[in-house]
């Protein structure tokens, strides 16, 4: 007698760790239970994946959903909906931009409760390392934070202070003892402040004025300092939104010397340059800023050489007025990219279609490596029997011109509007539940799970 499954995905090209195979995939109780050329049983639901790549759902390790406290910017509902539409089945929400910041257990539990109520897909939460919260780190770790986050330069919000060197050093000592990872925003505050003072006298507020105050050197200096502290403390580090190949090389040299470090870059650094920033204006402002074309191309080179561990969106929304009111003053406009909905399509378009990078490597950058690094593998990040049924269907037979009307962010601005991708996410499945289809949109009744870290991470 034929078996019955909750869902069978038929006829797709499955992106596996060792290659691509055309297989059916059966799901029961939220888990992948069978993968074979032809599944004899049938599903209560069946999804035709003919002509599609079936990939592990994206794990976006770096998003800002501002919930609670700044829901008017964007909260879990809108943020997780756009993640689902972009093929993301798990995201890690950063500890800042919400009020209060996730610097103690009370704030963590408040944020987790909001996520449990409103998130469409699974999520984990970062804890904060800020001045005066060193005593909170152990309890945050006990309650399952995915890691800790600190800024080496001002964060942009008054509620989340950057760390001084002593806070960083003591915090790294404690985080190493807790067997957790510290994620760092690395830009040199003293260098930026000095360059800003020079600009103040000249009253320059253009795109290039802004970029000149946050040069690659500022990123490199802060990374170098953090690596020195890591060498002294043994603290595992994850460097967020690295924007330059020179910085990548610094981190890789440290990794070769035995330091436990990883890094991410973001789609906007791979797709856009400073000329695009000038054309797009404030909606393309971020920190670190978009770089010169030479830097963008060099970033692709080190990515293709295997020197970048993962890709994350650094989705950082805000009300449109916080961008447009300051269109002529790039120092005042909010610095964040609204783009998490298009991360996977962007990398497939520019990676697989444009540069012929194998889909297996793209799956490593977007799913497998984040899962391994942050202690979720093999439950997440892979299409394997026994793993969570987190998957995304991608068609390369559908061009996708991004329009403002399809943005699921609360405020509909993005540098991706007007961009054409030669691929399309057509369905997203989280723990066996269809949470998004191109035809029907995001499923209203879908509900994500808070992933509290219980396992240790891997060294990549």
PDB file of N, CA, C and O in Angstrom, residues 186-224:
ATOM      1  N   UNK A 186      32.452  46.596  12.107  1.00  0.00           N
ATOM      2  CA  UNK A 186      33.819  47.108  12.215  1.00  0.00           C
ATOM      3  C   UNK A 186      34.053  48.316  11.316  1.00  0.00           C
ATOM      4  O   UNK A 186      34.237  48.187  10.100  1.00  0.00           O
ATOM      5  N   UNK A 187      34.015  49.476  11.925  1.00  0.00           N
ATOM      6  CA  UNK A 187      34.501  50.701  11.321  1.00  0.00           C
ATOM      7  C   UNK A 187      35.174  51.494  12.433  1.00  0.00           C
ATOM      8  O   UNK A 187      34.668  51.551  13.558  1.00  0.00           O
ATOM      9  N   UNK A 188      36.306  52.097  12.134  1.00  0.00           N
ATOM     10  CA  UNK A 188      37.081  52.816  13.139  1.00  0.00           C
ATOM     11  C   UNK A 188      36.417  54.147  13.486  1.00  0.00           C
ATOM     12  O   UNK A 188      36.397  55.076  12.678  1.00  0.00           O
ATOM     13  N   UNK A 189      35.889  54.239  14.714  1.00  0.00           N
ATOM     14  CA  UNK A 189      35.229  55.474  15.134  1.00  0.00           C
ATOM     15  C   UNK A 189      36.184  56.669  15.154  1.00  0.00           C
ATOM     16  O   UNK A 189      35.830  57.751  14.661  1.00  0.00           O
ATOM     17  N   UNK A 190      37.405  56.546  15.699  1.00  0.00           N
ATOM     18  CA  UNK A 190      38.303  57.712  15.701  1.00  0.00           C
ATOM     19  C   UNK A 190      38.624  58.220  14.301  1.00  0.00           C
ATOM     20  O   UNK A 190      38.671  59.437  14.067  1.00  0.00           O
ATOM     21  N   UNK A 191      38.843  57.308  13.369  1.00  0.00           N
ATOM     22  CA  UNK A 191      39.155  57.722  12.009  1.00  0.00           C
ATOM     23  C   UNK A 191      37.960  58.413  11.357  1.00  0.00           C
ATOM     24  O   UNK A 191      38.094  59.464  10.722  1.00  0.00           O
ATOM     25  N   UNK A 192      36.773  57.838  11.522  1.00  0.00           N
ATOM     26  CA  UNK A 192      35.561  58.437  10.952  1.00  0.00           C
ATOM     27  C   UNK A 192      35.326  59.829  11.539  1.00  0.00           C
ATOM     28  O   UNK A 192      35.016  60.791  10.822  1.00  0.00           O
ATOM     29  N   UNK A 193      35.472  59.935  12.861  1.00  0.00           N
ATOM     30  CA  UNK A 193      35.240  61.228  13.518  1.00  0.00           C
ATOM     31  C   UNK A 193      36.221  62.289  13.034  1.00  0.00           C
ATOM     32  O   UNK A 193      35.848  63.454  12.819  1.00  0.00           O
ATOM     33  N   UNK A 194      37.479  61.908  12.836  1.00  0.00           N
ATOM     34  CA  UNK A 194      38.475  62.865  12.348  1.00  0.00           C
ATOM     35  C   UNK A 194      38.161  63.322  10.928  1.00  0.00           C
ATOM     36  O   UNK A 194      38.266  64.513  10.600  1.00  0.00           O
ATOM     37  N   UNK A 195      37.753  62.393  10.094  1.00  0.00           N
ATOM     38  CA  UNK A 195      37.405  62.737   8.715  1.00  0.00           C
ATOM     39  C   UNK A 195      36.142  63.592   8.668  1.00  0.00           C
ATOM     40  O   UNK A 195      36.014  64.492   7.821  1.00  0.00           O
ATOM     41  N   UNK A 196      35.214  63.332   9.590  1.00  0.00           N
ATOM     42  CA  UNK A 196      34.002  64.147   9.663  1.00  0.00           C
ATOM     43  C   UNK A 196      34.330  65.594  10.024  1.00  0.00           C
ATOM     44  O   UNK A 196      33.751  66.533   9.459  1.00  0.00           O
ATOM     45  N   UNK A 197      35.234  65.786  10.939  1.00  0.00           N
ATOM     46  CA  UNK A 197      35.610  67.146  11.340  1.00  0.00           C
ATOM     47  C   UNK A 197      36.195  67.923  10.167  1.00  0.00           C
ATOM     48  O   UNK A 197      35.942  69.120   9.997  1.00  0.00           O
ATOM     49  N   UNK A 198      36.967  67.256   9.342  1.00  0.00           N
ATOM     50  CA  UNK A 198      37.520  67.915   8.152  1.00  0.00           C
ATOM     51  C   UNK A 198      36.405  68.315   7.189  1.00  0.00           C
ATOM     52  O   UNK A 198      36.457  69.367   6.562  1.00  0.00           O
ATOM     53  N   UNK A 199      35.384  67.475   7.081  1.00  0.00           N
ATOM     54  CA  UNK A 199      34.269  67.783   6.181  1.00  0.00           C
ATOM     55  C   UNK A 199      33.423  68.933   6.693  1.00  0.00           C
ATOM     56  O   UNK A 199      32.862  69.699   5.916  1.00  0.00           O
ATOM     57  N   UNK A 200      33.298  69.034   8.006  1.00  0.00           N
ATOM     58  CA  UNK A 200      32.448  70.078   8.583  1.00  0.00           C
ATOM     59  C   UNK A 200      32.899  71.466   8.153  1.00  0.00           C
ATOM     60  O   UNK A 200      32.077  72.339   7.890  1.00  0.00           O
ATOM     61  N   UNK A 201      34.174  71.664   8.040  1.00  0.00           N
ATOM     62  CA  UNK A 201      34.678  72.961   7.625  1.00  0.00           C
ATOM     63  C   UNK A 201      34.364  73.271   6.179  1.00  0.00           C
ATOM     64  O   UNK A 201      34.244  74.438   5.787  1.00  0.00           O
ATOM     65  N   UNK A 202      34.210  72.238   5.365  1.00  0.00           N
ATOM     66  CA  UNK A 202      33.958  72.433   3.929  1.00  0.00           C
ATOM     67  C   UNK A 202      32.475  72.351   3.585  1.00  0.00           C
ATOM     68  O   UNK A 202      32.077  72.624   2.458  1.00  0.00           O
ATOM     69  N   UNK A 203      31.653  71.913   4.556  1.00  0.00           N
ATOM     70  CA  UNK A 203      30.197  71.823   4.406  1.00  0.00           C
ATOM     71  C   UNK A 203      29.793  70.895   3.260  1.00  0.00           C
ATOM     72  O   UNK A 203      28.795  71.129   2.578  1.00  0.00           O
ATOM     73  N   UNK A 204      30.550  69.830   3.048  1.00  0.00           N
ATOM     74  CA  UNK A 204      30.192  68.861   2.027  1.00  0.00           C
ATOM     75  C   UNK A 204      29.230  67.830   2.569  1.00  0.00           C
ATOM     76  O   UNK A 204      29.457  67.259   3.640  1.00  0.00           O
ATOM     77  N   UNK A 205      28.137  67.572   1.866  1.00  0.00           N
ATOM     78  CA  UNK A 205      27.112  66.621   2.331  1.00  0.00           C
ATOM     79  C   UNK A 205      26.699  65.648   1.230  1.00  0.00           C
ATOM     80  O   UNK A 205      25.664  65.011   1.320  1.00  0.00           O
ATOM     81  N   UNK A 206      27.497  65.534   0.177  1.00  0.00           N
ATOM     82  CA  UNK A 206      27.127  64.694  -0.965  1.00  0.00           C
ATOM     83  C   UNK A 206      27.414  63.219  -0.679  1.00  0.00           C
ATOM     84  O   UNK A 206      27.993  62.853   0.346  1.00  0.00           O
ATOM     85  N   UNK A 207      27.019  62.375  -1.634  1.00  0.00           N
ATOM     86  CA  UNK A 207      27.309  60.943  -1.549  1.00  0.00           C
ATOM     87  C   UNK A 207      28.796  60.709  -1.368  1.00  0.00           C
ATOM     88  O   UNK A 207      29.233  59.951  -0.495  1.00  0.00           O
ATOM     89  N   UNK A 208      29.603  61.364  -2.182  1.00  0.00           N
ATOM     90  CA  UNK A 208      31.047  61.130  -2.097  1.00  0.00           C
ATOM     91  C   UNK A 208      31.650  61.717  -0.824  1.00  0.00           C
ATOM     92  O   UNK A 208      32.603  61.162  -0.276  1.00  0.00           O
ATOM     93  N   UNK A 209      31.092  62.817  -0.342  1.00  0.00           N
ATOM     94  CA  UNK A 209      31.545  63.340   0.949  1.00  0.00           C
ATOM     95  C   UNK A 209      31.323  62.295   2.042  1.00  0.00           C
ATOM     96  O   UNK A 209      32.206  62.037   2.873  1.00  0.00           O
ATOM     97  N   UNK A 210      30.136  61.711   2.047  1.00  0.00           N
ATOM     98  CA  UNK A 210      29.822  60.683   3.047  1.00  0.00           C
ATOM     99  C   UNK A 210      30.769  59.488   2.924  1.00  0.00           C
ATOM    100  O   UNK A 210      31.343  59.027   3.920  1.00  0.00           O
ATOM    101  N   UNK A 211      30.941  58.996   1.712  1.00  0.00           N
ATOM    102  CA  UNK A 211      31.798  57.821   1.503  1.00  0.00           C
ATOM    103  C   UNK A 211      33.247  58.093   1.892  1.00  0.00           C
ATOM    104  O   UNK A 211      33.940  57.203   2.405  1.00  0.00           O
ATOM    105  N   UNK A 212      33.688  59.307   1.668  1.00  0.00           N
ATOM    106  CA  UNK A 212      35.085  59.647   2.000  1.00  0.00           C
ATOM    107  C   UNK A 212      35.343  59.655   3.503  1.00  0.00           C
ATOM    108  O   UNK A 212      36.491  59.522   3.940  1.00  0.00           O
ATOM    109  N   UNK A 213      34.293  59.797   4.309  1.00  0.00           N
ATOM    110  CA  UNK A 213      34.479  59.749   5.767  1.00  0.00           C
ATOM    111  C   UNK A 213      34.460  58.327   6.307  1.00  0.00           C
ATOM    112  O   UNK A 213      34.741  58.110   7.493  1.00  0.00           O
ATOM    113  N   UNK A 214      34.100  57.342   5.456  1.00  0.00           N
ATOM    114  CA  UNK A 214      34.059  55.940   5.890  1.00  0.00           C
ATOM    115  C   UNK A 214      34.829  55.095   4.870  1.00  0.00           C
ATOM    116  O   UNK A 214      34.266  54.229   4.203  1.00  0.00           O
ATOM    117  N   UNK A 215      36.125  55.324   4.728  1.00  0.00           N
ATOM    118  CA  UNK A 215      36.911  54.632   3.717  1.00  0.00           C
ATOM    119  C   UNK A 215      37.149  53.160   4.090  1.00  0.00           C
ATOM    120  O   UNK A 215      36.903  52.739   5.224  1.00  0.00           O
ATOM    121  N   UNK A 216      37.663  52.413   3.128  1.00  0.00           N
ATOM    122  CA  UNK A 216      38.025  51.017   3.371  1.00  0.00           C
ATOM    123  C   UNK A 216      38.995  50.922   4.547  1.00  0.00           C
ATOM    124  O   UNK A 216      38.933  49.985   5.356  1.00  0.00           O
ATOM    125  N   UNK A 217      39.877  51.906   4.672  1.00  0.00           N
ATOM    126  CA  UNK A 217      40.847  51.903   5.765  1.00  0.00           C
ATOM    127  C   UNK A 217      40.159  51.839   7.123  1.00  0.00           C
ATOM    128  O   UNK A 217      40.654  51.179   8.050  1.00  0.00           O
ATOM    129  N   UNK A 218      39.020  52.503   7.276  1.00  0.00           N
ATOM    130  CA  UNK A 218      38.293  52.481   8.547  1.00  0.00           C
ATOM    131  C   UNK A 218      37.804  51.074   8.866  1.00  0.00           C
ATOM    132  O   UNK A 218      37.827  50.641  10.029  1.00  0.00           O
ATOM    133  N   UNK A 219      37.349  50.359   7.855  1.00  0.00           N
ATOM    134  CA  UNK A 219      36.929  48.971   8.045  1.00  0.00           C
ATOM    135  C   UNK A 219      38.122  48.090   8.403  1.00  0.00           C
ATOM    136  O   UNK A 219      38.072  47.283   9.340  1.00  0.00           O
ATOM    137  N   UNK A 220      39.215  48.259   7.689  1.00  0.00           N
ATOM    138  CA  UNK A 220      40.400  47.429   7.908  1.00  0.00           C
ATOM    139  C   UNK A 220      40.993  47.646   9.301  1.00  0.00           C
ATOM    140  O   UNK A 220      41.379  46.686   9.983  1.00  0.00           O
ATOM    141  N   UNK A 221      41.062  48.896   9.732  1.00  0.00           N
ATOM    142  CA  UNK A 221      41.659  49.178  11.043  1.00  0.00           C
ATOM    143  C   UNK A 221      40.842  48.539  12.157  1.00  0.00           C
ATOM    144  O   UNK A 221      41.404  47.931  13.087  1.00  0.00           O
ATOM    145  N   UNK A 222      39.527  48.668  12.091  1.00  0.00           N
ATOM    146  CA  UNK A 222      38.677  48.105  13.143  1.00  0.00           C
ATOM    147  C   UNK A 222      38.742  46.578  13.144  1.00  0.00           C
ATOM    148  O   UNK A 222      38.779  45.944  14.209  1.00  0.00           O
ATOM    149  N   UNK A 223      38.744  45.970  11.970  1.00  0.00           N
ATOM    150  CA  UNK A 223      38.862  44.513  11.879  1.00  0.00           C
ATOM    151  C   UNK A 223      40.194  44.060  12.462  1.00  0.00           C
ATOM    152  O   UNK A 223      40.267  43.073  13.213  1.00  0.00           O
ATOM    153  N   UNK A 224      41.262  44.768  12.121  1.00  0.00           N
ATOM    154  CA  UNK A 224      42.585  44.397  12.610  1.00  0.00           C
ATOM    155  C   UNK A 224      42.643  44.446  14.141  1.00  0.00           C
ATOM    156  O   UNK A 224      43.239  43.570  14.787  1.00  0.00           O
TER     157      UNK A 224
END
